[in-house]
Tab-separated table of C-alpha atoms and ligand atoms in Angstrom:
chain	number	residue	atom	x	y	z
A	188	UNK	CA	-3.126	-7.161	8.245
A	189	UNK	CA	-5.064	-5.289	11.370
A	190	UNK	CA	-1.818	-6.443	13.380
A	191	UNK	CA	0.165	-4.526	11.561
A	192	UNK	CA	-1.344	-1.220	11.678
A	193	UNK	CA	-2.216	-1.871	15.676
A	194	UNK	CA	1.271	-3.131	17.256
A	195	UNK	CA	4.020	-3.855	14.969
A	196	UNK	CA	3.137	-1.204	12.674
A	197	UNK	CA	1.753	2.501	12.472
A	198	UNK	CA	2.901	3.052	16.176
A	199	UNK	CA	6.377	1.368	15.627
A	200	UNK	CA	6.979	4.082	12.915
A	201	UNK	CA	6.815	7.520	14.578
A	202	UNK	CA	4.943	9.111	12.470
A	203	UNK	CA	5.868	13.437	12.894
A	204	UNK	CA	1.949	14.819	13.926
A	205	UNK	CA	3.610	17.911	12.048
A	206	UNK	CA	4.049	15.794	8.077
A	207	UNK	CA	1.091	14.406	9.134
A	208	UNK	CA	-1.185	17.500	9.377
A	209	UNK	CA	0.960	19.450	6.705
A	210	UNK	CA	0.481	16.503	5.015
A	211	UNK	CA	-3.747	16.515	5.645
A	212	UNK	CA	-4.396	20.123	4.758
A	213	UNK	CA	-2.404	20.200	1.631
A	214	UNK	CA	-4.236	16.327	0.804
A	215	UNK	CA	-8.325	18.013	1.209
A	216	UNK	CA	-6.791	20.838	-0.306
A	217	UNK	CA	-5.322	19.684	-3.589
A	218	UNK	CA	-8.257	16.478	-4.038
A	219	UNK	CA	-11.320	18.497	-4.416
A	220	UNK	CA	-9.457	21.438	-6.208
A	221	UNK	CA	-7.899	18.453	-9.347
A	222	UNK	CA	-11.317	17.563	-9.657
A	223	UNK	CA	-12.993	20.660	-10.116
A	224	UNK	CA	-10.580	21.128	-12.187
A	225	UNK	CA	-10.809	18.517	-14.255
A	226	UNK	CA	-14.822	18.974	-14.713
A	227	UNK	CA	-14.054	22.395	-15.179
A	228	UNK	CA	-12.209	21.491	-17.868
A	229	UNK	CA	-14.191	19.217	-19.670
A	230	UNK	CA	-16.970	22.135	-19.771
A	231	UNK	CA	-15.390	24.654	-21.176
A	232	UNK	CA	-14.127	22.446	-24.250
A	233	UNK	CA	-17.411	20.992	-24.237
A	234	UNK	CA	-19.224	24.340	-24.086
A	235	UNK	CA	-16.983	25.518	-26.682
A	236	UNK	CA	-17.663	22.801	-29.530
A	237	UNK	CA	-21.505	22.776	-28.797
A	238	UNK	CA	-21.099	27.084	-29.374
A	239	UNK	CA	-19.151	26.358	-32.891
A	240	UNK	CA	-21.514	23.346	-33.931
A	241	UNK	CA	-24.351	25.996	-33.484
A	242	UNK	CA	-22.910	28.299	-34.585
A	243	UNK	CA	-21.680	26.044	-38.047
A	244	UNK	CA	-25.457	24.575	-38.688
A	245	UNK	CA	-27.070	28.531	-38.654
A	246	UNK	CA	-24.083	29.243	-41.059
A	247	UNK	CA	-25.842	25.844	-42.904
A	248	UNK	CA	-29.828	26.887	-42.357
A	249	UNK	CA	-28.291	30.314	-44.181
A	250	UNK	CA	-26.642	28.878	-47.143
A	251	UNK	CA	-28.785	26.062	-47.688
A	252	UNK	CA	-31.777	28.711	-48.027
A	253	UNK	CA	-29.830	30.969	-50.112
A	254	UNK	CA	-29.052	27.607	-52.286
A	255	UNK	CA	-32.546	27.166	-52.291
A	256	UNK	CA	-33.188	30.598	-53.508
A	257	UNK	CA	-30.552	30.924	-56.055
A	258	UNK	CA	-32.099	27.187	-57.512
A	259	UNK	CA	-28.242	26.650	-57.088
A	260	UNK	CA	-28.880	22.736	-58.614
A	261	UNK	CA	-31.761	23.555	-60.788
A	262	UNK	CA	-31.026	26.603	-63.532
A	263	UNK	CA	-28.127	27.972	-61.501
A	264	UNK	CA	-26.645	25.427	-61.299
A	265	UNK	CA	-22.947	25.857	-60.898
A	266	UNK	CA	-23.378	29.066	-60.599
A	267	UNK	CA	-19.705	30.995	-60.345
A	268	UNK	CA	-21.348	33.738	-57.955
A	269	UNK	CA	-23.231	31.432	-55.992
A	270	UNK	CA	-19.657	29.199	-55.695
A	271	UNK	CA	-17.373	32.117	-54.994
A	272	UNK	CA	-19.961	32.911	-51.789
A	273	UNK	CA	-19.759	29.406	-51.092
A	274	UNK	CA	-16.198	29.339	-50.655
A	275	UNK	CA	-16.145	32.643	-48.209
A	276	UNK	CA	-18.369	30.978	-46.333
A	277	UNK	CA	-16.458	28.032	-46.068
A	278	UNK	CA	-13.465	30.309	-44.800
A	279	UNK	CA	-15.216	32.078	-42.780
A	280	UNK	CA	-15.684	29.035	-40.585
A	281	UNK	CA	-12.724	27.302	-41.614
A	282	UNK	CA	-14.324	25.003	-42.731
A	283	UNK	CA	-15.210	22.379	-45.402
A	284	UNK	CA	-18.882	22.766	-48.096
A	285	UNK	CA	-19.626	20.830	-50.120
A	286	UNK	CA	-23.084	20.652	-52.291
A	287	UNK	CA	-24.484	16.586	-53.626
A	288	UNK	CA	-27.230	16.630	-55.662
A	289	UNK	CA	-29.860	13.712	-55.952
A	290	UNK	CA	-27.304	11.689	-57.922
A	291	UNK	CA	-24.378	12.087	-55.213
A	292	UNK	CA	-22.938	14.084	-57.462
A	293	UNK	CA	-20.928	16.474	-56.235
A	294	UNK	CA	-20.816	20.083	-57.112
A	295	UNK	CA	-19.284	22.401	-55.403
A	296	UNK	CA	-16.461	21.541	-52.930
A	297	UNK	CA	-14.775	24.715	-52.259
A	298	UNK	CA	-11.928	22.583	-51.222
A	299	UNK	CA	-12.338	21.721	-54.993
A	300	UNK	CA	-11.461	18.086	-54.279
A	301	UNK	CA	-13.570	15.901	-55.105
A	302	UNK	CA	-15.980	17.989	-57.761
A	303	UNK	CA	-18.153	15.209	-60.036
A	304	UNK	CA	-17.165	12.647	-57.725
A	305	UNK	CA	-19.940	10.544	-56.086
A	306	UNK	CA	-20.647	11.758	-52.645
A	307	UNK	CA	-22.289	8.289	-50.819
A	308	UNK	CA	-21.907	8.693	-47.428
A	309	UNK	CA	-24.350	7.546	-43.633
A	310	UNK	CA	-24.991	11.620	-42.940
A	311	UNK	CA	-25.591	12.540	-46.890
A	312	UNK	CA	-28.263	9.436	-47.848
A	313	UNK	CA	-29.252	10.067	-44.041
A	314	UNK	CA	-30.099	13.960	-45.226
A	315	UNK	CA	-31.971	12.665	-48.566
A	316	UNK	CA	-33.820	10.749	-46.377
A	317	UNK	CA	-34.947	13.561	-44.181
A	318	UNK	CA	-32.083	13.340	-41.421
A	319	UNK	CA	-30.117	16.353	-40.860
A	320	UNK	CA	-28.573	16.561	-38.796
A	321	UNK	CA	-24.275	16.578	-37.202
A	322	UNK	CA	-21.938	14.073	-36.998
A	323	UNK	CA	-20.150	14.315	-34.248
A	324	UNK	CA	-16.142	12.629	-34.604
A	325	UNK	CA	-14.399	14.847	-31.376
A	326	UNK	CA	-11.360	12.613	-31.956
A	327	UNK	CA	-11.021	13.407	-34.975
A	328	UNK	CA	-11.358	17.145	-33.919
A	329	UNK	CA	-14.319	17.662	-37.196
A	330	UNK	CA	-17.753	17.589	-36.972
A	331	UNK	CA	-20.133	17.894	-39.933
A	332	UNK	CA	-23.694	18.801	-40.434
A	333	UNK	CA	-25.902	18.470	-43.139
A	334	UNK	CA	-28.474	20.950	-44.353
A	335	UNK	CA	-31.212	20.169	-47.404
A	336	UNK	CA	-30.955	21.850	-50.777
A	337	UNK	CA	-34.915	22.130	-51.660
A	338	UNK	CA	-36.177	23.556	-55.030
A	339	UNK	CA	-38.399	26.392	-55.798
A	340	UNK	CA	-41.593	24.312	-56.270
A	341	UNK	CA	-44.280	25.045	-53.327
A	342	UNK	CA	-44.100	21.008	-52.582
A	343	UNK	CA	-39.968	21.571	-52.038
A	344	UNK	CA	-38.546	18.477	-53.330
A	345	UNK	CA	-34.920	18.004	-51.713
A	346	UNK	CA	-32.964	18.397	-54.676
A	347	UNK	CA	-29.312	18.202	-52.871
A	348	UNK	CA	-27.685	17.836	-49.785
A	349	UNK	CA	-24.753	20.763	-48.113
A	350	UNK	CA	-22.220	18.720	-46.618
A	351	UNK	CA	-20.350	21.172	-44.351
A	352	UNK	CA	-17.110	20.273	-42.316
A	353	UNK	CA	-15.877	21.945	-39.672
A	354	UNK	CA	-12.500	21.518	-37.567
A	355	UNK	CA	-12.270	21.314	-33.366
A	356	UNK	CA	-9.205	21.824	-33.867
A	357	UNK	CA	-8.756	25.458	-33.127
A	358	UNK	CA	-11.605	25.175	-30.218
A	359	UNK	CA	-9.415	21.637	-28.755
A	360	UNK	CA	-6.282	24.652	-28.560
A	361	UNK	CA	-8.118	26.503	-26.602
A	362	UNK	CA	-9.150	24.497	-24.081
A	363	UNK	CA	-5.462	22.774	-24.153
A	364	UNK	CA	-4.203	26.844	-22.976
A	365	UNK	CA	-6.387	26.751	-20.853
A	366	UNK	CA	-5.201	23.168	-19.430
A	367	UNK	CA	-2.686	25.005	-19.170
A	368	UNK	CA	-3.499	27.336	-17.035
A	369	UNK	CA	-4.953	25.633	-14.492
A	370	UNK	CA	-2.077	23.418	-14.380
A	371	UNK	CA	0.104	26.514	-13.807
A	372	UNK	CA	-2.155	27.649	-11.228
A	373	UNK	CA	-2.941	24.240	-9.475
A	374	UNK	CA	0.940	23.976	-9.303
A	375	UNK	CA	0.909	27.353	-7.729
A	376	UNK	CA	-2.209	26.158	-5.024
A	377	UNK	CA	-0.052	23.001	-4.242
A	378	UNK	CA	2.628	25.380	-3.183
A	379	UNK	CA	1.055	28.252	-1.496
A	380	UNK	CA	-1.469	25.434	0.063
A	381	UNK	CA	2.781	22.622	1.204
A	382	UNK	CA	3.363	26.620	2.898
A	383	UNK	CA	0.565	26.833	4.445
A	384	UNK	CA	-0.200	23.027	5.598
A	385	UNK	CA	3.646	23.224	6.912
A	386	UNK	CA	3.046	26.996	8.803
A	387	UNK	CA	-0.451	25.136	10.378
A	388	UNK	CA	0.518	22.237	11.565
A	389	UNK	CA	3.397	23.905	13.241
A	390	UNK	CA	1.442	26.464	14.849
A	391	UNK	CA	-1.067	23.856	15.604
A	392	UNK	CA	1.168	21.496	17.060
A	393	UNK	CA	2.894	23.975	18.610
A	394	UNK	CA	0.779	23.587	22.436
A	395	UNK	CA	2.127	19.665	22.717
A	396	UNK	CA	5.314	20.860	21.802
A	397	UNK	CA	5.313	23.300	24.611
A	398	UNK	CA	3.894	20.833	26.493
A	399	UNK	CA	6.915	18.016	25.946
A	400	UNK	CA	10.232	20.448	26.897
A	401	UNK	CA	8.150	20.734	30.288
A	402	UNK	CA	7.718	16.710	30.275
A	403	UNK	CA	11.354	17.277	29.505
A	404	UNK	CA	12.706	19.488	32.164
A	405	UNK	CA	10.084	17.542	34.922
A	406	UNK	CA	12.229	14.082	33.728
A	407	UNK	CA	15.115	15.736	34.663
A	408	UNK	CA	14.014	16.420	37.825
A	409	UNK	CA	12.847	19.800	38.427
A	410	UNK	CA	9.486	18.803	39.511
A	411	UNK	CA	9.145	23.111	40.803
A	412	UNK	CA	8.122	23.179	36.737
A	413	UNK	CA	4.697	24.721	36.166
A	414	UNK	CA	2.531	23.061	33.465
A	415	UNK	CA	-0.742	24.592	32.494
A	416	UNK	CA	-1.037	24.053	28.399
A	417	UNK	CA	-4.780	25.928	28.143
A	418	UNK	CA	-5.369	26.500	24.354
A	419	UNK	CA	-6.789	23.530	23.736
A	420	UNK	CA	-8.819	21.547	26.310
A	421	UNK	CA	-6.799	18.293	24.753
A	422	UNK	CA	-3.505	19.666	25.973
A	423	UNK	CA	-5.219	21.577	29.247
A	424	UNK	CA	-5.794	17.482	29.519
A	425	UNK	CA	-2.882	16.693	29.404
A	426	UNK	CA	-1.719	19.348	31.854
A	427	UNK	CA	-4.352	18.502	34.719
A	428	UNK	CA	-3.349	14.831	34.506
A	429	UNK	CA	1.058	15.524	35.112
A	430	UNK	CA	0.151	18.177	37.669
A	431	UNK	CA	-1.862	16.185	39.163
A	432	UNK	CA	1.043	12.617	38.599
A	433	UNK	CA	3.900	15.708	39.609
A	434	UNK	CA	1.487	16.125	42.918
A	435	UNK	CA	1.466	13.263	43.578
A	436	UNK	CA	5.198	12.312	43.080
A	437	UNK	CA	6.089	15.112	45.241
A	438	UNK	CA	4.233	14.229	48.262
A	439	UNK	CA	6.066	10.459	47.675
A	440	UNK	CA	8.576	12.413	47.774
A	441	UNK	CA	8.634	14.627	50.850
A	442	UNK	CA	7.467	11.118	53.179
A	443	UNK	CA	9.994	9.473	51.564
A	444	UNK	CA	12.305	12.613	53.449
A	445	UNK	CA	10.460	13.111	56.196
A	446	UNK	CA	10.948	9.122	56.587
A	447	UNK	CA	15.014	8.518	56.156
A	448	UNK	CA	14.703	12.357	58.836
A	449	UNK	CA	12.474	10.655	61.043
A	450	UNK	CA	14.693	7.102	61.019
A	451	UNK	CA	18.054	8.503	61.368
A	452	UNK	CA	16.430	10.098	64.046
A	453	UNK	CA	14.857	7.331	65.479
A	454	UNK	CA	17.829	5.660	65.295
A	455	UNK	CA	20.227	8.187	66.343
A	456	UNK	CA	18.150	9.159	69.660
A	457	UNK	CA	19.550	5.725	71.795
A	458	UNK	CA	22.242	6.073	70.487
A	459	UNK	CA	23.006	9.613	71.896
A	460	UNK	CA	21.883	8.971	74.947
A	461	UNK	CA	24.344	5.187	74.958
A	462	UNK	CA	26.996	7.642	74.533
A	463	UNK	CA	25.914	10.811	77.188
A	464	UNK	CA	25.945	7.430	79.826
A	465	UNK	CA	29.540	6.147	78.848
A	466	UNK	CA	31.047	9.177	79.119
A	467	UNK	CA	29.925	10.204	81.853
A	468	UNK	CA	30.547	6.962	83.292
A	469	UNK	CA	34.443	7.456	81.549
A	470	UNK	CA	34.473	11.167	83.013
A	471	UNK	CA	33.693	9.910	87.007
A	472	UNK	CA	37.237	9.190	88.590
A	473	UNK	CA	36.845	5.577	90.888
A	474	UNK	CA	32.866	5.676	90.237
A	475	UNK	CA	31.390	2.468	92.152
A	476	UNK	CA	30.860	-0.310	90.763
A	477	UNK	CA	26.778	0.758	91.776
A	478	UNK	CA	26.715	2.999	89.275
A	479	UNK	CA	28.398	0.695	86.390
A	480	UNK	CA	25.899	-1.217	87.378
A	481	UNK	CA	23.094	1.370	87.171
A	482	UNK	CA	23.971	2.669	84.166
A	483	UNK	CA	25.273	-0.170	82.187
A	484	UNK	CA	21.349	-1.600	82.495
A	485	UNK	CA	20.616	1.533	80.879
A	486	UNK	CA	23.191	1.441	78.585
A	487	UNK	CA	21.613	-2.444	77.556
A	488	UNK	CA	17.525	-0.767	77.602
A	489	UNK	CA	18.780	1.672	74.968
A	490	UNK	CA	20.712	-1.207	72.842
A	491	UNK	CA	17.223	-2.874	73.280
A	492	UNK	CA	15.413	-0.645	71.665
A	493	UNK	CA	17.634	0.229	68.671
A	494	UNK	CA	17.043	-3.157	68.038
A	495	UNK	CA	13.087	-2.627	68.780
A	496	UNK	CA	13.241	-0.039	66.025
A	497	UNK	CA	15.284	-2.424	63.275
A	498	UNK	CA	13.881	-4.952	64.015
A	499	UNK	CA	10.477	-2.813	63.556
A	500	UNK	CA	11.591	-0.440	60.626
A	501	UNK	CA	12.872	-4.029	58.450
A	502	UNK	CA	9.517	-5.031	58.927
A	503	UNK	CA	7.353	-2.588	57.315
A	504	UNK	CA	9.929	-1.790	55.148
A	505	UNK	CA	9.457	-5.557	54.340
A	506	UNK	CA	5.659	-5.596	53.509
A	507	UNK	CA	5.789	-2.371	51.118
A	508	UNK	CA	8.610	-4.203	48.747
A	509	UNK	CA	6.496	-7.282	49.308
A	510	UNK	CA	2.701	-6.165	48.535
A	511	UNK	CA	2.330	-9.315	46.128
A	512	UNK	CA	4.469	-11.723	47.933
A	513	UNK	CA	1.893	-12.606	50.601
A	514	UNK	CA	1.737	-16.214	51.717
A	515	UNK	CA	-1.848	-17.114	52.540
A	516	UNK	CA	-3.393	-19.716	53.553
A	517	UNK	CA	-6.308	-20.512	55.646
A	518	UNK	CA	-5.668	-19.774	59.246
A	519	UNK	CA	-8.376	-20.771	62.723
A	520	UNK	CA	-8.747	-17.407	63.465
A	521	UNK	CA	-9.682	-18.115	67.648
A	522	UNK	CA	-6.460	-19.854	67.632
A	523	UNK	CA	-3.804	-16.872	66.486
A	524	UNK	CA	-5.919	-14.716	68.808
A	525	UNK	CA	-5.452	-16.212	71.134
A	526	UNK	CA	-2.040	-17.677	71.162
A	527	UNK	CA	-1.559	-13.989	71.333
A	528	UNK	CA	-3.001	-13.230	74.001
A	529	UNK	CA	-1.623	-16.261	76.021
A	530	UNK	CA	2.151	-14.809	74.931
A	531	UNK	CA	0.980	-11.336	76.099
A	532	UNK	CA	0.041	-12.359	78.680
A	533	UNK	CA	3.341	-11.818	81.876
A	534	UNK	CA	3.288	-8.175	80.315
A	535	UNK	CA	-0.248	-7.742	81.012
A	536	UNK	CA	0.065	-9.504	84.348
A	537	UNK	CA	2.691	-7.140	85.830
A	538	UNK	CA	0.699	-4.152	85.510
A	539	UNK	CA	-2.107	-6.553	86.719
A	540	UNK	CA	-4.090	-5.595	83.271
A	541	UNK	CA	-7.053	-7.778	82.797
A	542	UNK	CA	-6.648	-9.439	79.527
A	543	UNK	CA	-10.114	-10.711	78.139
A	544	UNK	CA	-11.078	-12.874	75.164
A	545	UNK	CA	-14.275	-13.093	73.773
A	546	UNK	CA	-15.242	-15.465	70.414
A	547	UNK	CA	-18.345	-15.060	69.320
A	548	UNK	CA	-18.772	-17.566	66.419
A	549	UNK	CA	-15.276	-20.091	65.347
A	550	UNK	CA	-13.820	-18.364	62.280
A	551	UNK	CA	-11.024	-19.488	59.453
A	552	UNK	CA	-10.145	-17.335	56.903
A	553	UNK	CA	-7.822	-16.683	53.917
A	554	UNK	CA	-4.673	-14.824	54.893
A	555	UNK	CA	-1.329	-14.667	56.122
A	556	UNK	CA	-0.291	-15.814	59.585
A	557	UNK	CA	2.674	-14.503	60.472
A	558	UNK	CA	1.881	-11.144	59.516
A	559	UNK	CA	-2.294	-10.835	60.744
A	560	UNK	CA	-0.531	-12.691	64.181
A	561	UNK	CA	2.606	-8.827	64.170
A	562	UNK	CA	-1.129	-6.903	63.257
A	563	UNK	CA	-3.501	-7.816	66.341
A	564	UNK	CA	0.335	-8.209	67.852
A	565	UNK	CA	0.914	-4.391	68.152
A	566	UNK	CA	-2.895	-3.818	69.175
A	567	UNK	CA	-3.475	-5.702	71.539
A	568	UNK	CA	0.644	-4.773	72.928
A	569	UNK	CA	-0.607	-1.178	72.964
A	570	UNK	CA	-4.175	-1.714	74.310
A	571	UNK	CA	-1.631	-3.025	77.184
A	572	UNK	CA	1.077	-0.159	76.606
A	573	UNK	CA	-0.977	2.306	76.702
A	574	UNK	CA	-3.816	1.440	79.907
A	575	UNK	CA	-4.115	2.305	83.464
A	576	UNK	CA	-2.817	-0.269	86.599
A	577	UNK	CA	-5.099	-2.784	87.351
A	578	UNK	CA	-7.747	-1.723	84.099
A	579	UNK	CA	-8.527	-4.148	81.571
A	580	UNK	CA	-8.420	-4.840	77.489
A	581	UNK	CA	-11.485	-6.646	75.368
A	582	UNK	CA	-10.608	-8.405	72.723
A	583	UNK	CA	-13.538	-9.391	71.101
A	584	UNK	CA	-13.883	-11.318	67.483
A	585	UNK	CA	-17.031	-11.522	65.723
A	586	UNK	CA	-17.467	-12.397	61.819
A	587	UNK	CA	-20.328	-12.404	59.110
A	588	UNK	CA	-20.660	-13.708	55.413
A	589	UNK	CA	-18.112	-12.007	54.607
A	590	UNK	CA	-15.587	-10.323	56.531
A	591	UNK	CA	-14.727	-11.221	60.700
A	592	UNK	CA	-14.316	-8.856	62.556
A	593	UNK	CA	-11.245	-8.031	65.696
A	594	UNK	CA	-11.841	-5.265	68.195
A	595	UNK	CA	-9.516	-4.236	71.118
A	596	UNK	CA	-11.477	-2.059	72.724
A	597	UNK	CA	-8.915	-0.566	76.416
A	598	UNK	CA	-9.758	1.287	79.212
A	599	UNK	CA	-6.501	3.083	78.802
A	600	UNK	CA	-5.320	6.198	78.721
A	601	UNK	CA	-7.087	6.205	75.350
A	602	UNK	CA	-5.819	8.806	71.901
A	603	UNK	CA	-7.052	12.748	71.811
A	604	UNK	CA	-9.385	13.375	68.906
A	605	UNK	CA	-7.310	15.263	66.705
A	606	UNK	CA	-4.536	13.109	66.912
A	607	UNK	CA	-6.890	9.848	66.045
A	608	UNK	CA	-5.885	10.251	62.066
A	609	UNK	CA	-2.276	10.338	63.365
A	610	UNK	CA	-1.225	7.427	65.013
A	611	UNK	CA	-0.927	5.215	61.655
A	612	UNK	CA	2.131	7.292	60.946
A	613	UNK	CA	5.157	6.396	60.914
A	614	UNK	CA	7.232	7.693	63.897
A	615	UNK	CA	3.889	9.030	65.012
A	616	UNK	CA	3.533	9.167	69.059
A	617	UNK	CA	1.203	11.001	70.567
A	618	UNK	CA	3.191	11.194	74.741
A	619	UNK	CA	6.815	11.441	73.174
A	620	UNK	CA	8.197	10.387	76.625
A	621	UNK	CA	5.775	7.809	77.932
A	622	UNK	CA	5.982	5.999	74.632
A	623	UNK	CA	9.449	6.423	75.082
A	624	UNK	CA	9.266	4.457	78.688
A	625	UNK	CA	7.154	1.965	76.856
A	626	UNK	CA	9.649	1.609	74.817
A	627	UNK	CA	7.758	2.713	72.038
A	628	UNK	CA	8.902	2.640	67.800
A	629	UNK	CA	5.791	4.654	66.768
A	630	UNK	CA	5.559	1.726	63.912
A	631	UNK	CA	3.506	-0.191	65.030
A	632	UNK	CA	0.019	1.111	64.308
A	633	UNK	CA	1.511	1.342	60.684
A	634	UNK	CA	2.167	-1.640	60.452
A	635	UNK	CA	-0.529	-2.984	61.314
A	636	UNK	CA	-2.098	-1.116	58.869
A	637	UNK	CA	-0.240	-1.450	55.907
A	638	UNK	CA	-0.846	-5.253	56.939
A	639	UNK	CA	-5.026	-4.845	57.184
A	640	UNK	CA	-4.946	-3.074	53.898
A	641	UNK	CA	-3.316	-5.730	52.060
A	642	UNK	CA	-5.535	-8.208	52.908
A	643	UNK	CA	-7.693	-5.283	51.020
A	644	UNK	CA	-9.726	-5.284	54.815
A	645	UNK	CA	-10.446	-1.388	57.122
A	646	UNK	CA	-8.878	-0.075	60.622
A	647	UNK	CA	-10.971	2.105	62.598
A	648	UNK	CA	-10.875	3.787	65.043
A	649	UNK	CA	-13.027	5.230	68.173
A	650	UNK	CA	-11.047	6.685	71.125
A	651	UNK	CA	-11.739	8.637	73.963
A	652	UNK	CA	-9.093	10.509	76.155
A	653	UNK	CA	-9.059	9.106	79.208
A	654	UNK	CA	-11.684	6.595	78.937
A	655	UNK	CA	-10.437	4.535	76.942
A	656	UNK	CA	-9.508	3.446	72.781
A	657	UNK	CA	-11.522	0.921	71.072
A	658	UNK	CA	-9.758	-0.286	67.830
A	659	UNK	CA	-11.636	-2.424	64.920
A	660	UNK	CA	-9.799	-4.417	61.931
A	661	UNK	CA	-12.007	-5.933	59.398
A	662	UNK	CA	-10.718	-8.275	57.113
A	663	UNK	CA	-12.585	-10.890	54.343
A	664	UNK	CA	-13.044	-13.830	55.134
A	665	UNK	CA	-12.223	-14.913	51.638
A	666	UNK	CA	-8.813	-13.039	49.726
A	667	UNK	CA	-9.598	-12.311	46.066
A	668	UNK	CA	-7.204	-10.644	43.820
B	721	ADP	P1	4.240	2.724	69.765
B	721	ADP	O1	5.624	2.066	69.407
B	721	ADP	O2	4.647	4.183	69.594
B	721	ADP	O3	3.302	2.297	70.399
B	721	ADP	P2	2.140	2.609	67.159
B	721	ADP	O4	2.560	3.094	66.083
B	721	ADP	O5	1.938	1.730	67.854
B	721	ADP	O6	4.005	2.939	68.372
B	721	ADP	O7	1.369	3.335	67.810
B	721	ADP	C1	1.875	4.893	67.601
B	721	ADP	C2	0.876	5.650	68.779
B	721	ADP	O8	-0.500	6.189	68.999
B	721	ADP	C3	1.732	5.393	70.566
B	721	ADP	O9	3.086	6.451	70.448
B	721	ADP	C4	1.100	6.302	71.540
B	721	ADP	O10	0.153	6.979	71.331
B	721	ADP	C5	-0.776	5.728	71.000
B	721	ADP	N1	-1.265	4.492	71.046
B	721	ADP	C6	-1.576	3.647	69.881
B	721	ADP	N2	-2.484	2.978	70.461
B	721	ADP	C7	-2.606	3.198	71.923
B	721	ADP	C8	-4.116	2.837	72.036
B	721	ADP	N3	-4.318	1.233	73.153
B	721	ADP	N4	-4.215	3.850	73.129
B	721	ADP	C9	-3.855	5.114	73.395
B	721	ADP	N5	-2.541	5.311	72.893
B	721	ADP	C10	-2.691	3.956	71.722
């Protein structure tokens, strides 16, 4: 049951908020009105009948008093004048009056149906015992009132009973006509409420409709669309959330465009150089063999450069899409760093740069060996590339109980403070010419940062122009997803 509500049920129906609101308004309006109508109808019926009973009771009291005074049960028994008076009274309240004597014989019946007959009904018996009162038969639409008739002695003995029977039919038809007007009122109210419910629900839902339209336009690719529906707090929150998402999308879009532009530019540069070199060779008639050799060496360098850019790009694309595809194993980080340094020693030696490795403790960590090796290589390579002749590069490995730290410090050219944030961006180079000379692609640090983040680590740069740079990588010893 709960499951139905939660998943397959209501959420699948796609209920309309407008219809629900309209229904809600209608129910909230109609249910109390219906209850009120029914209660009022009942109360009206009751007070009407009560009023009639009291009226008849009073009349009964007056009449029994009149009969006592006229000694209707004694000397003036069956007196025609008094009998006519009784007929008149019975007509006035549209009822029937029956007078019963001590022997339960009916002395007078205004309907002339049972005179001389015996009446031993319960109200009459009770009245002779002094318990006069009312018998109500609401279902049968009548009530009976009994009143004792006394003799004229000072003891006031009960000598007869005045039984008055009155109908409530008229009252009930009054009540039902009132009920009919109530029903008519309810129907009119239903129509009015249904209409106002529909109008109100449309008005309430309108801001959401506006949001929907704006979102649809955005979905069609119109990202410049501004969404601000501030009528409700809820719509304002949605608008703000959408604006934020939109801003993010725009940033992603922009950086993608920039990336594509950069990639094409980077790929084109070596090709343009190759074309210029080849064209100038071709246009030089009888070019000497040395010139050929020199140009061909340049062309070969440009081809190397192009291939390096493509390699770096491929590495980065792989990294981007395969965040989850890390091949995590227990790796001896000391050995890993030593291997990197060994591989880079010949390059360092070319410029007489001293490569120093300082391992403060043995470190084994859960990392992707290939990717981490690439990241650290980039840092050490840069430290050599952007160094001065006869400089030094110091790599330090340390760890605490949670993370290990690799610090790559150099005595190189350093990075100006205002550029330090940018060096991790793709294709960013502080000095384009120098980077070109050293065969840089501007992708190395971007790749390194990516790898570090994939390991839930961080990278920090401290550098001073002309004095050198220090890159510190911090990576958790255990890889926790
Ligand atoms: P590149 O392939 O050009 O070296 P990187 O992404 O590795 O690209 O580095 C980006 C830029 O940051 C480099 O072009 C260089 O200007 C600067 N840089 C990187 N490492 C160092 C360093 N150790 N010393 C000075 N500058 C550096």
